[in-house]
Structure formats: structure tokens, C-alpha cells
mmCIF file of C-alpha atoms and ligand atoms in Angstrom:
data_model
loop_
_atom_site.group_PDB
_atom_site.id
_atom_site.type_symbol
_atom_site.label_atom_id
_atom_site.label_comp_id
_atom_site.label_asym_id
_atom_site.label_seq_id
_atom_site.Cartn_x
_atom_site.Cartn_y
_atom_site.Cartn_z
ATOM 1 C CA MET A 5 121.329 -10.028 24.338
ATOM 2 C CA GLU A 6 119.492 -6.979 25.777
ATOM 3 C CA ASN A 7 120.625 -6.878 29.312
ATOM 4 C CA GLN A 8 124.371 -6.746 27.966
ATOM 5 C CA ILE A 9 126.099 -4.756 25.410
ATOM 6 C CA THR A 10 129.646 -4.477 24.669
ATOM 7 C CA ILE A 11 131.276 -1.512 23.056
ATOM 8 C CA HIS A 12 134.812 -0.312 22.506
ATOM 9 C CA LYS A 13 136.497 1.576 25.444
ATOM 10 C CA PRO A 14 134.981 5.134 25.423
ATOM 11 C CA ASN A 15 136.564 8.346 25.153
ATOM 12 C CA ASP A 16 135.594 11.614 26.760
ATOM 13 C CA PHE A 17 136.169 14.332 24.625
ATOM 14 C CA HIS A 18 135.718 17.513 27.187
ATOM 15 C CA ILE A 19 136.737 17.035 30.557
ATOM 16 C CA HIS A 20 138.018 19.004 33.578
ATOM 17 C CA LEU A 21 140.636 17.298 36.168
ATOM 18 C CA ARG A 22 141.335 20.413 37.942
ATOM 19 C CA ASP A 23 145.006 20.765 39.896
ATOM 20 C CA GLY A 24 146.284 19.881 43.340
ATOM 21 C CA LYS A 25 144.429 17.123 45.673
ATOM 22 C CA ALA A 26 141.301 17.305 43.332
ATOM 23 C CA LEU A 27 143.461 15.729 40.742
ATOM 24 C CA ASN A 28 143.998 12.231 42.308
ATOM 25 C CA LEU A 29 140.233 11.452 42.311
ATOM 26 C CA THR A 30 139.503 13.144 39.049
ATOM 27 C CA VAL A 31 142.147 11.316 37.237
ATOM 28 C CA LYS A 32 141.533 7.887 38.939
ATOM 29 C CA HIS A 33 137.801 8.191 37.658
ATOM 30 C CA ALA A 34 138.728 9.312 34.228
ATOM 31 C CA ALA A 35 141.218 6.668 33.749
ATOM 32 C CA GLU A 36 138.960 3.843 35.102
ATOM 33 C CA ASN A 37 136.411 4.537 32.536
ATOM 34 C CA PHE A 38 137.989 6.169 29.715
ATOM 35 C CA GLY A 39 140.739 5.640 26.914
ATOM 36 C CA LYS A 40 141.120 9.079 25.658
ATOM 37 C CA ILE A 41 140.155 12.237 27.178
ATOM 38 C CA LEU A 42 140.580 15.803 26.002
ATOM 39 C CA VAL A 43 141.743 17.821 29.043
ATOM 40 C CA MET A 44 140.387 21.485 29.340
ATOM 41 C CA PRO A 45 142.936 24.006 30.111
ATOM 42 C CA ASN A 46 140.992 26.125 32.591
ATOM 43 C CA LEU A 47 142.831 25.703 35.423
ATOM 44 C CA LYS A 48 144.480 29.063 37.644
ATOM 45 C CA PRO A 49 146.585 30.385 35.952
ATOM 46 C CA PRO A 50 145.170 28.919 32.628
ATOM 47 C CA ILE A 51 147.372 26.201 30.604
ATOM 48 C CA ALA A 52 148.342 28.701 28.097
ATOM 49 C CA THR A 53 151.645 27.431 26.505
ATOM 50 C CA THR A 54 152.886 24.061 25.585
ATOM 51 C CA ASN A 55 155.267 23.987 28.423
ATOM 52 C CA GLN A 56 152.673 24.463 30.956
ATOM 53 C CA ALA A 57 150.363 21.837 28.775
ATOM 54 C CA ILE A 58 153.188 19.192 28.790
ATOM 55 C CA ALA A 59 153.932 19.553 32.856
ATOM 56 C CA TYR A 60 150.408 19.125 33.239
ATOM 57 C CA HIS A 61 150.188 16.028 31.068
ATOM 58 C CA GLU A 62 153.010 14.512 33.069
ATOM 59 C CA LYS A 63 151.363 14.875 36.514
ATOM 60 C CA ILE A 64 148.268 13.443 35.103
ATOM 61 C CA LYS A 65 150.149 10.367 33.573
ATOM 62 C CA ASN A 66 151.939 10.242 37.128
ATOM 63 C CA ILE A 67 148.861 9.720 38.670
ATOM 64 C CA ALA A 68 147.471 7.114 35.953
ATOM 65 C CA LYS A 69 150.530 5.098 35.758
ATOM 66 C CA ASN A 70 148.942 1.963 36.519
ATOM 67 C CA PHE A 71 146.445 2.274 33.741
ATOM 68 C CA ALA A 72 148.026 1.319 30.604
ATOM 69 C CA ASP A 73 145.375 2.180 28.110
ATOM 70 C CA PHE A 74 144.846 5.528 29.309
ATOM 71 C CA SER A 75 145.723 8.807 26.996
ATOM 72 C CA PRO A 76 145.284 12.050 28.244
ATOM 73 C CA LEU A 77 145.376 14.571 25.177
ATOM 74 C CA MET A 78 145.943 18.120 26.043
ATOM 75 C CA THR A 79 144.586 21.518 25.001
ATOM 76 C CA LEU A 80 145.843 25.140 25.271
ATOM 77 C CA TYR A 81 143.942 28.168 26.567
ATOM 78 C CA LEU A 82 143.438 30.589 23.872
ATOM 79 C CA THR A 83 143.942 34.159 24.948
ATOM 80 C CA ASP A 84 144.425 37.656 23.165
ATOM 81 C CA ASN A 85 148.141 36.982 23.374
ATOM 82 C CA THR A 86 148.300 33.415 21.513
ATOM 83 C CA THR A 87 150.913 33.686 19.024
ATOM 84 C CA PRO A 88 151.190 31.668 15.530
ATOM 85 C CA GLU A 89 154.661 30.271 17.223
ATOM 86 C CA GLU A 90 152.723 29.004 20.102
ATOM 87 C CA ILE A 91 150.625 27.276 17.807
ATOM 88 C CA VAL A 92 153.194 25.572 15.892
ATOM 89 C CA GLU A 93 155.096 24.368 19.122
ATOM 90 C CA ALA A 94 151.744 23.171 20.331
ATOM 91 C CA LYS A 95 151.207 21.071 17.228
ATOM 92 C CA ASN A 96 154.745 19.853 17.257
ATOM 93 C CA SER A 97 154.714 18.596 20.846
ATOM 94 C CA GLY A 98 152.631 15.563 20.021
ATOM 95 C CA THR A 99 150.726 16.046 23.473
ATOM 96 C CA ILE A 100 148.296 19.131 22.576
ATOM 97 C CA PHE A 101 145.332 18.423 20.262
ATOM 98 C CA GLY A 102 143.281 21.370 20.505
ATOM 99 C CA VAL A 103 143.191 24.948 21.593
ATOM 100 C CA LYS A 104 140.070 26.404 23.708
ATOM 101 C CA LEU A 105 138.404 29.602 23.106
ATOM 102 C CA TYR A 106 136.960 31.017 26.308
ATOM 103 C CA PRO A 107 134.962 34.247 25.677
ATOM 104 C CA ALA A 108 136.263 36.177 28.516
ATOM 105 C CA GLY A 109 133.924 36.013 31.539
ATOM 106 C CA ALA A 110 131.565 33.238 30.077
ATOM 107 C CA THR A 111 132.450 30.527 32.745
ATOM 108 C CA THR A 112 134.674 29.189 35.368
ATOM 109 C CA ASN A 113 138.206 30.520 35.218
ATOM 110 C CA SER A 114 137.623 32.206 31.758
ATOM 111 C CA ASP A 115 139.076 35.552 32.637
ATOM 112 C CA ALA A 116 142.229 35.320 30.459
ATOM 113 C CA GLY A 117 139.847 34.084 27.618
ATOM 114 C CA LEU A 118 139.316 35.923 24.402
ATOM 115 C CA SER A 119 138.028 39.666 25.026
ATOM 116 C CA ASN A 120 137.757 40.158 21.013
ATOM 117 C CA ILE A 121 137.565 37.024 18.347
ATOM 118 C CA GLN A 122 139.857 39.288 16.160
ATOM 119 C CA ASN A 123 142.689 39.168 18.535
ATOM 120 C CA ALA A 124 143.045 35.378 17.717
ATOM 121 C CA TYR A 125 142.862 35.826 14.040
ATOM 122 C CA PRO A 126 146.854 34.951 13.682
ATOM 123 C CA ALA A 127 146.644 31.988 15.508
ATOM 124 C CA LEU A 128 143.418 30.479 14.240
ATOM 125 C CA GLU A 129 145.067 31.106 10.788
ATOM 126 C CA LYS A 130 147.954 28.808 11.746
ATOM 127 C CA MET A 131 145.576 26.381 13.383
ATOM 128 C CA GLN A 132 143.606 26.193 10.131
ATOM 129 C CA GLN A 133 146.816 25.922 8.319
ATOM 130 C CA LEU A 134 148.292 23.248 10.719
ATOM 131 C CA GLY A 135 144.689 21.149 11.260
ATOM 132 C CA LEU A 136 144.794 21.614 14.734
ATOM 133 C CA THR A 137 141.379 21.732 16.443
ATOM 134 C CA LEU A 138 139.576 24.614 17.993
ATOM 135 C CA GLN A 139 137.132 23.859 20.799
ATOM 136 C CA ILE A 140 134.520 26.594 21.634
ATOM 137 C CA HIS A 141 132.455 27.444 24.804
ATOM 138 C CA GLY A 142 130.003 28.737 22.444
ATOM 139 C CA GLU A 143 128.001 31.729 24.660
ATOM 140 C CA VAL A 144 128.036 35.494 24.066
ATOM 141 C CA VAL A 145 128.837 37.277 27.545
ATOM 142 C CA ASP A 146 126.989 40.170 26.892
ATOM 143 C CA LYS A 147 125.165 41.324 29.817
ATOM 144 C CA ASN A 148 121.985 42.392 27.876
ATOM 145 C CA VAL A 149 121.649 38.952 26.209
ATOM 146 C CA ASP A 150 119.554 36.552 28.412
ATOM 147 C CA ILE A 151 121.320 33.629 29.868
ATOM 148 C CA PHE A 152 119.104 31.328 27.716
ATOM 149 C CA ASP A 153 119.684 32.885 24.306
ATOM 150 C CA ARG A 154 123.445 33.329 24.809
ATOM 151 C CA GLU A 155 124.299 30.055 22.658
ATOM 152 C CA ARG A 156 122.151 30.987 20.012
ATOM 153 C CA ILE A 157 123.430 34.502 19.523
ATOM 154 C CA PHE A 158 127.157 33.241 19.806
ATOM 155 C CA ILE A 159 126.383 31.255 16.800
ATOM 156 C CA GLU A 160 124.721 33.745 14.962
ATOM 157 C CA THR A 161 127.035 36.673 15.649
ATOM 158 C CA ILE A 162 130.504 34.834 16.310
ATOM 159 C CA LEU A 163 130.662 31.414 14.980
ATOM 160 C CA GLN A 164 128.700 31.665 11.603
ATOM 161 C CA PRO A 165 131.291 34.643 10.434
ATOM 162 C CA LEU A 166 134.146 32.953 12.073
ATOM 163 C CA THR A 167 133.696 29.451 9.730
ATOM 164 C CA GLN A 168 133.222 31.881 6.614
ATOM 165 C CA LYS A 169 136.610 33.481 7.654
ATOM 166 C CA PHE A 170 138.443 30.243 8.493
ATOM 167 C CA PRO A 171 136.581 27.707 5.997
ATOM 168 C CA ASP A 172 138.646 24.756 6.793
ATOM 169 C CA LEU A 173 139.310 25.438 10.041
ATOM 170 C CA LYS A 174 138.296 22.158 12.460
ATOM 171 C CA ILE A 175 135.920 23.363 14.968
ATOM 172 C CA VAL A 176 134.255 21.672 17.849
ATOM 173 C CA LEU A 177 131.071 23.386 19.322
ATOM 174 C CA GLU A 178 131.309 22.200 23.045
ATOM 175 C CA HIS A 179 128.678 21.097 25.112
ATOM 176 C CA ILE A 180 125.791 22.307 22.989
ATOM 177 C CA THR A 181 122.294 22.852 24.406
ATOM 178 C CA THR A 182 119.991 24.055 21.962
ATOM 179 C CA LYS A 183 118.189 23.308 18.558
ATOM 180 C CA ASP A 184 119.937 25.947 16.984
ATOM 181 C CA ALA A 185 123.018 23.983 17.661
ATOM 182 C CA VAL A 186 122.142 21.100 16.465
ATOM 183 C CA ASN A 187 120.816 22.846 13.354
ATOM 184 C CA PHE A 188 124.127 24.747 13.002
ATOM 185 C CA ILE A 189 126.156 21.334 13.164
ATOM 186 C CA ASN A 190 123.797 19.726 10.830
ATOM 187 C CA GLU A 191 124.130 22.443 8.045
ATOM 188 C CA SER A 192 127.937 22.928 8.590
ATOM 189 C CA GLY A 193 130.871 21.120 6.587
ATOM 190 C CA LYS A 194 132.743 17.672 7.595
ATOM 191 C CA ASN A 195 135.175 20.092 9.870
ATOM 192 C CA ILE A 196 132.715 21.137 12.304
ATOM 193 C CA ALA A 197 131.668 18.918 15.127
ATOM 194 C CA ALA A 198 129.751 18.756 18.506
ATOM 195 C CA THR A 199 130.020 17.141 21.893
ATOM 196 C CA ILE A 200 127.179 16.636 24.131
ATOM 197 C CA THR A 201 126.954 15.893 27.736
ATOM 198 C CA PRO A 202 124.946 13.542 29.849
ATOM 199 C CA GLN A 203 123.452 16.669 31.604
ATOM 200 C CA HIS A 204 122.093 18.309 28.623
ATOM 201 C CA LEU A 205 120.452 15.027 27.254
ATOM 202 C CA MET A 206 118.770 13.831 30.738
ATOM 203 C CA PHE A 207 117.665 17.394 32.071
ATOM 204 C CA ASN A 208 115.858 20.542 31.162
ATOM 205 C CA ARG A 209 115.680 23.730 33.195
ATOM 206 C CA ASN A 210 112.722 22.650 35.169
ATOM 207 C CA ASP A 211 114.919 20.295 36.569
ATOM 208 C CA LEU A 212 117.203 23.069 37.930
ATOM 209 C CA LEU A 213 114.747 25.325 38.937
ATOM 210 C CA VAL A 214 111.126 23.859 39.830
ATOM 211 C CA GLY A 215 110.723 23.217 43.649
ATOM 212 C CA GLY A 216 113.569 24.990 44.690
ATOM 213 C CA VAL A 217 117.025 25.725 43.053
ATOM 214 C CA LYS A 218 119.263 22.584 42.480
ATOM 215 C CA PRO A 219 122.741 23.780 42.747
ATOM 216 C CA HIS A 220 123.950 20.227 41.267
ATOM 217 C CA PHE A 221 122.277 20.897 38.087
ATOM 218 C CA TYR A 222 123.638 24.307 37.466
ATOM 219 C CA CYS A 223 126.218 24.037 34.595
ATOM 220 C CA LEU A 224 127.053 26.439 31.940
ATOM 221 C CA PRO A 225 125.665 26.726 28.938
ATOM 222 C CA ILE A 226 122.792 26.205 31.379
ATOM 223 C CA LEU A 227 120.029 23.696 31.128
ATOM 224 C CA LYS A 228 117.555 24.661 28.283
ATOM 225 C CA ARG A 229 113.839 24.299 27.789
ATOM 226 C CA GLU A 230 111.963 20.877 26.848
ATOM 227 C CA GLU A 231 112.473 21.394 23.411
ATOM 228 C CA HIS A 232 116.285 21.725 22.899
ATOM 229 C CA ARG A 233 116.698 18.628 25.284
ATOM 230 C CA GLN A 234 114.776 17.056 22.567
ATOM 231 C CA ALA A 235 116.536 18.199 19.482
ATOM 232 C CA LEU A 236 119.755 17.023 21.128
ATOM 233 C CA ILE A 237 118.012 13.701 21.812
ATOM 234 C CA SER A 238 117.453 13.631 18.096
ATOM 235 C CA ALA A 239 121.093 14.577 17.235
ATOM 236 C CA ILE A 240 122.192 11.197 19.117
ATOM 237 C CA LYS A 241 119.401 9.592 17.403
ATOM 238 C CA SER A 242 120.448 10.769 13.991
ATOM 239 C CA GLY A 243 123.752 8.572 14.274
ATOM 240 C CA ASN A 244 125.444 11.874 12.659
ATOM 241 C CA PRO A 245 129.188 11.187 13.353
ATOM 242 C CA LYS A 246 129.651 15.196 13.884
ATOM 243 C CA PHE A 247 127.680 14.708 17.159
ATOM 244 C CA PHE A 248 129.957 13.136 20.003
ATOM 245 C CA ALA A 249 130.449 12.173 23.659
ATOM 246 C CA GLY A 250 132.108 14.933 25.840
ATOM 247 C CA THR A 251 130.984 15.014 29.360
ATOM 248 C CA ASP A 252 131.979 18.544 30.601
ATOM 249 C CA SER A 253 132.549 16.641 33.964
ATOM 250 C CA ALA A 254 133.277 19.617 35.904
ATOM 251 C CA PRO A 255 133.894 18.946 39.655
ATOM 252 C CA HIS A 256 133.595 21.683 42.213
ATOM 253 C CA SER A 257 133.473 21.305 46.172
ATOM 254 C CA GLN A 258 130.261 20.651 47.759
ATOM 255 C CA HIS A 259 130.458 24.390 49.362
ATOM 256 C CA ASN A 260 131.234 25.913 46.364
ATOM 257 C CA LYS A 261 128.065 24.421 44.359
ATOM 258 C CA GLU A 262 125.927 24.654 47.304
ATOM 259 C CA ASN A 263 126.599 28.578 48.033
ATOM 260 C CA ALA A 264 124.687 32.218 47.724
ATOM 261 C CA CYS A 265 126.918 32.167 44.275
ATOM 262 C CA GLY A 266 127.158 28.629 43.500
ATOM 263 C CA CYS A 267 129.788 27.555 40.930
ATOM 264 C CA ALA A 268 128.771 26.302 37.464
ATOM 265 C CA GLY A 269 129.732 22.570 36.476
ATOM 266 C CA CYS A 270 128.163 18.842 36.801
ATOM 267 C CA TYR A 271 130.750 16.302 38.187
ATOM 268 C CA SER A 272 130.275 12.693 36.137
ATOM 269 C CA ALA A 273 133.770 11.571 35.248
ATOM 270 C CA TYR A 274 132.466 8.528 37.776
ATOM 271 C CA HIS A 275 129.757 7.345 35.732
ATOM 272 C CA ALA A 276 129.509 9.153 32.635
ATOM 273 C CA ILE A 277 129.265 5.726 30.573
ATOM 274 C CA GLU A 278 126.602 4.609 32.680
ATOM 275 C CA LEU A 279 124.607 7.803 32.214
ATOM 276 C CA TYR A 280 124.727 7.816 28.342
ATOM 277 C CA ALA A 281 124.079 4.363 28.572
ATOM 278 C CA GLU A 282 120.765 5.152 30.269
ATOM 279 C CA ILE A 283 119.890 7.869 27.791
ATOM 280 C CA PHE A 284 120.378 5.738 24.837
ATOM 281 C CA ASP A 285 118.417 2.961 26.311
ATOM 282 C CA THR A 286 115.611 5.160 27.313
ATOM 283 C CA HIS A 287 115.430 6.389 23.704
ATOM 284 C CA LYS A 288 115.587 2.885 22.261
ATOM 285 C CA VAL A 289 119.241 3.290 20.230
ATOM 286 C CA LEU A 290 121.635 1.303 22.340
ATOM 287 C CA ASN A 291 122.877 0.137 18.974
ATOM 288 C CA LEU A 292 124.245 3.720 18.540
ATOM 289 C CA LEU A 293 126.248 4.033 21.925
ATOM 290 C CA ASP A 294 129.471 2.674 20.602
ATOM 291 C CA ASN A 295 129.541 4.770 17.940
ATOM 292 C CA PHE A 296 128.727 8.040 20.110
ATOM 293 C CA LEU A 297 131.269 7.068 22.743
ATOM 294 C CA SER A 298 133.918 5.235 21.298
ATOM 295 C CA HIS A 299 134.305 6.176 17.510
ATOM 296 C CA PHE A 300 133.015 9.466 16.153
ATOM 297 C CA GLY A 301 135.190 11.678 18.688
ATOM 298 C CA ALA A 302 138.165 9.779 17.619
ATOM 299 C CA ASP A 303 137.555 9.754 14.050
ATOM 300 C CA PHE A 304 136.941 13.485 13.980
ATOM 301 C CA TYR A 305 140.156 13.885 15.396
ATOM 302 C CA ASN A 306 141.934 11.643 13.484
ATOM 303 C CA LEU A 307 143.094 9.194 16.202
ATOM 304 C CA PRO A 308 142.915 5.433 16.407
ATOM 305 C CA ARG A 309 139.715 3.922 17.591
ATOM 306 C CA ASN A 310 140.383 2.187 20.844
ATOM 307 C CA PRO A 311 140.797 -1.483 20.606
ATOM 308 C CA GLN A 312 139.829 -2.547 24.256
ATOM 309 C CA LYS A 313 136.367 -3.424 24.805
ATOM 310 C CA ILE A 314 133.728 -3.065 28.073
ATOM 311 C CA THR A 315 130.657 -4.738 28.427
ATOM 312 C CA LEU A 316 127.704 -3.075 30.268
ATOM 313 C CA ILE A 317 125.084 -5.048 32.214
ATOM 314 C CA LYS A 318 121.472 -4.115 33.034
ATOM 315 C CA GLN A 319 121.631 -4.207 36.724
ATOM 316 C CA ALA A 320 120.172 -1.484 38.894
ATOM 317 C CA TRP A 321 122.524 0.475 41.025
ATOM 318 C CA LYS A 322 122.674 3.665 43.166
ATOM 319 C CA VAL A 323 125.327 6.948 42.231
ATOM 320 C CA PRO A 324 127.233 7.552 45.209
ATOM 321 C CA GLU A 325 125.706 10.297 47.477
ATOM 322 C CA SER A 326 129.054 12.257 47.447
ATOM 323 C CA PHE A 327 133.082 11.405 47.386
ATOM 324 C CA ALA A 328 134.653 12.806 50.591
ATOM 325 C CA ASP A 329 138.129 14.547 51.055
ATOM 326 C CA PHE A 330 138.095 15.792 47.384
ATOM 327 C CA ASP A 331 140.045 19.079 47.959
ATOM 328 C CA GLU A 332 142.696 20.697 49.851
ATOM 329 C CA ASN A 333 139.697 21.795 52.622
ATOM 330 C CA ASN A 334 138.815 18.432 52.676
ATOM 331 C CA ASP A 335 135.529 19.050 51.303
ATOM 332 C CA ALA A 336 133.218 16.641 49.474
ATOM 333 C CA LEU A 337 132.337 16.312 45.497
ATOM 334 C CA ILE A 338 128.619 15.692 45.034
ATOM 335 C CA PRO A 339 128.095 13.690 41.626
ATOM 336 C CA LEU A 340 125.499 14.158 39.106
ATOM 337 C CA TYR A 341 122.504 12.349 39.781
ATOM 338 C CA ALA A 342 123.739 11.703 43.405
ATOM 339 C CA GLY A 343 121.803 9.112 45.291
ATOM 340 C CA LYS A 344 119.725 8.207 41.989
ATOM 341 C CA GLU A 345 119.242 5.066 40.563
ATOM 342 C CA LEU A 346 121.002 3.941 37.337
ATOM 343 C CA SER A 347 119.947 0.579 35.266
ATOM 344 C CA TRP A 348 123.329 -0.033 33.188
ATOM 345 C CA LYS A 349 126.572 -1.204 35.404
ATOM 346 C CA ILE A 350 129.850 -1.711 33.714
ATOM 347 C CA LYS A 351 130.841 -5.433 34.227
ATOM 348 C CA ASP A 352 134.042 -5.862 36.313
ATOM 349 C CA LYS A 353 134.143 -1.936 37.347
ATOM 350 C CA ILE A 354 134.513 -2.041 41.381
ATOM 351 C CA TYR A 355 131.745 0.449 42.332
HETATM 352 O O1 LIG B 412 129.504 23.965 33.790
HETATM 353 C C1 LIG B 412 130.606 24.375 33.364
HETATM 354 N N1 LIG B 412 131.699 24.019 33.934
HETATM 355 N N2 LIG B 412 130.833 24.734 32.404
HETATM 356 C C2 LIG B 412 131.856 25.477 31.899
HETATM 357 O O2 LIG B 412 132.071 26.194 31.075
HETATM 358 C C3 LIG B 412 133.430 25.233 32.938
HETATM 359 C C4 LIG B 412 133.177 24.217 33.730
HETATM 360 C C5 LIG B 412 134.256 24.301 34.690
HETATM 361 O O3 LIG B 412 135.319 24.619 34.682
HETATM 362 O O4 LIG B 412 133.582 24.469 35.790
HETATM 363 ZN ZN1 LIG B 413 134.030 22.580 30.333
#
């Protein structure tokens, strides 16, 4: 039936949950929607050791204790000092499913990131050997490189050579935003995949900048021009299993977003499935939604597909304007597309 679609329980292979009070809301939203989530490690201080990841996992599981089918998968933060021994410990933990590469200074809480890719060679060698996945924030940080070119230049100068040096390393290029990234993924081997966010599929840089700066559309990598958005749409329409869902849901308080120096990040954990459904429906490929949301990511990570199912029904509703009392300052959290109408709802979900 056209007004209803049943898919397997989705996964989100890229999410930020934060810590402290915010964790209560972010974990609740994630657990209400997803089976597996891949949790990013850019806390302050970063989750750089297996012990830190296990403690963070415990906290998340405790908040989500009433959600039986919810599995947070943890990542480690790659630093200049990550040792091969730490990689072995991570792999053996059974809790850690990847290591995240942030070029130092590229984005939120990335100060402890890599200052030079060569510093990570011993850790990457071990990851390749053990089959532990590297998640990459793919942007150069050179101040002379224009912000709109940073992903393309990263692919050319860092990622291409990296894949030649470590040909069997499993890599996910996270939150891709350009036709260059789509081409790179299409041309590389089975061990290299990409996540795509709802915001990069729905919006371009005009949405961010025309008619006034819209801080709630500001994320990193930054929204690009329309031709790049079209390339991302082509990628999901191709049904290539190397492209799968990772929301990059990244909460910041209203104050920190609506600020003279606003933080990067769009919050979508509450309604990402409905956003993706809208996109797939608009492009007449709802039949591919199940693979993109529920299967391809799990397959890439060699994890079981979720047996549970959810049903989406075509029924208009409005995204909440905000979530109150989000953080320690009792500040609000504004979701992506706040106050706007979406056409798909999850059956039995309490909105
Ligand atoms: O927009 C973003 N927000 N991009 C990132 O890479 C990090 C994230 C965050 O943690 O806020
Ligand atoms: Zn992220």
C-alpha cells in the first residue's frame, strides 16, 4: 500500500549523545527509534581508551534499560598517541566497533584529534590486521583551503594515499557532502563505505545562507551547492550498499547555536527516520528505504540485521519547535526542521 510501509528496525551508524544531563534526552530519542547506534567519542575529554568507552557504554545502557532491543556500539577517538595495544584491547572488548579520526581542529571537540596522519600509522596497521573500522571526518583543516572545498581536498590529499597504504583497512567516510565523495566511494573497494545524513540530502547552502543566516542548518561538513546534494540523492537512488544511514545527530543548546559564534550540528535523533522517509518518498524510492536504514550499515559492520519491524504511515505532522530543559543550564534544544511539516509518521510511536 502506498500510504504505509513496513521496514526492519533502523540503525544509525553515526550519532552524538554527549554526556551529563543531555544524555537523558539523547539516549531516550535514540532508543525509541533505533536498534543499533554507533556512538561518536568526541566528548570532553574524548573517549580515547577502552575503559572510558566501557564506562560511557554503561551510562548509556543504564538510561536505556527499558529498551530491550537497543544496542549502543562504541567508538574510540583516534589521537596522535593511540597505540596498537589500545587497538587490540578495543577490538577484544566486544563493545567497540570503530575508531574515529578527527583531524585536529576540524569540528566540535576535535582539539585532541590527529595532527598528522602518519602519527596514526601504527594504530591503523593494527586496525587493518584486526578488521576494526576507521570512521573518518573527512575535511582538511588548512586555513588556506576554502570551507566548501575541504572535503574534496581531504579525499585527494589524505584519503586516497591512505587507502593505498592500507588497502584492506575498513573505512567509513562519514557524513559525505560532495559529488567528489560519492565518486570516491563508487570507485573504491568493498571495504570503503560512507554514511549520509538527512540534512545533506534535504538541504543545500542556500538553505543555510539565503534570507539570513540559519544557525540550525549549520553543521560540518557544511551544506554544499545543489549539484552536490543531487549527487548524494543519486547515491541513495543507486541502491549501492556502500551508502547507508548515519544521522550525525549532534545536539547543541539553543544558546550555543543561536550565537555570534554558533556551534556546528543538527539534532535529528528524534525524527531522523521520518526525515529519511520524506526524502526517499520525494525521490520515489521508498522501496530502498529498508536497505539504507536497516540493512546496509549492519552488513558493512558484519552485524546481524535487526529482526524487529516498524511501520511508517503517511500522515502529516509537525516537528516540535524545541525540547525544553535539555542541559545543565536548562537551555532548550532546537531540532532540525523545527516546526516544519513531515508527511510520514511511525505507527505506535508517541510523538
Ligand atoms: O556538525 C557537526 N557536529 N559536525 C561534526 O563533525 C561534529 C558534530 C558535533 O559533535 O557537534
Ligand atoms: Zn558527527
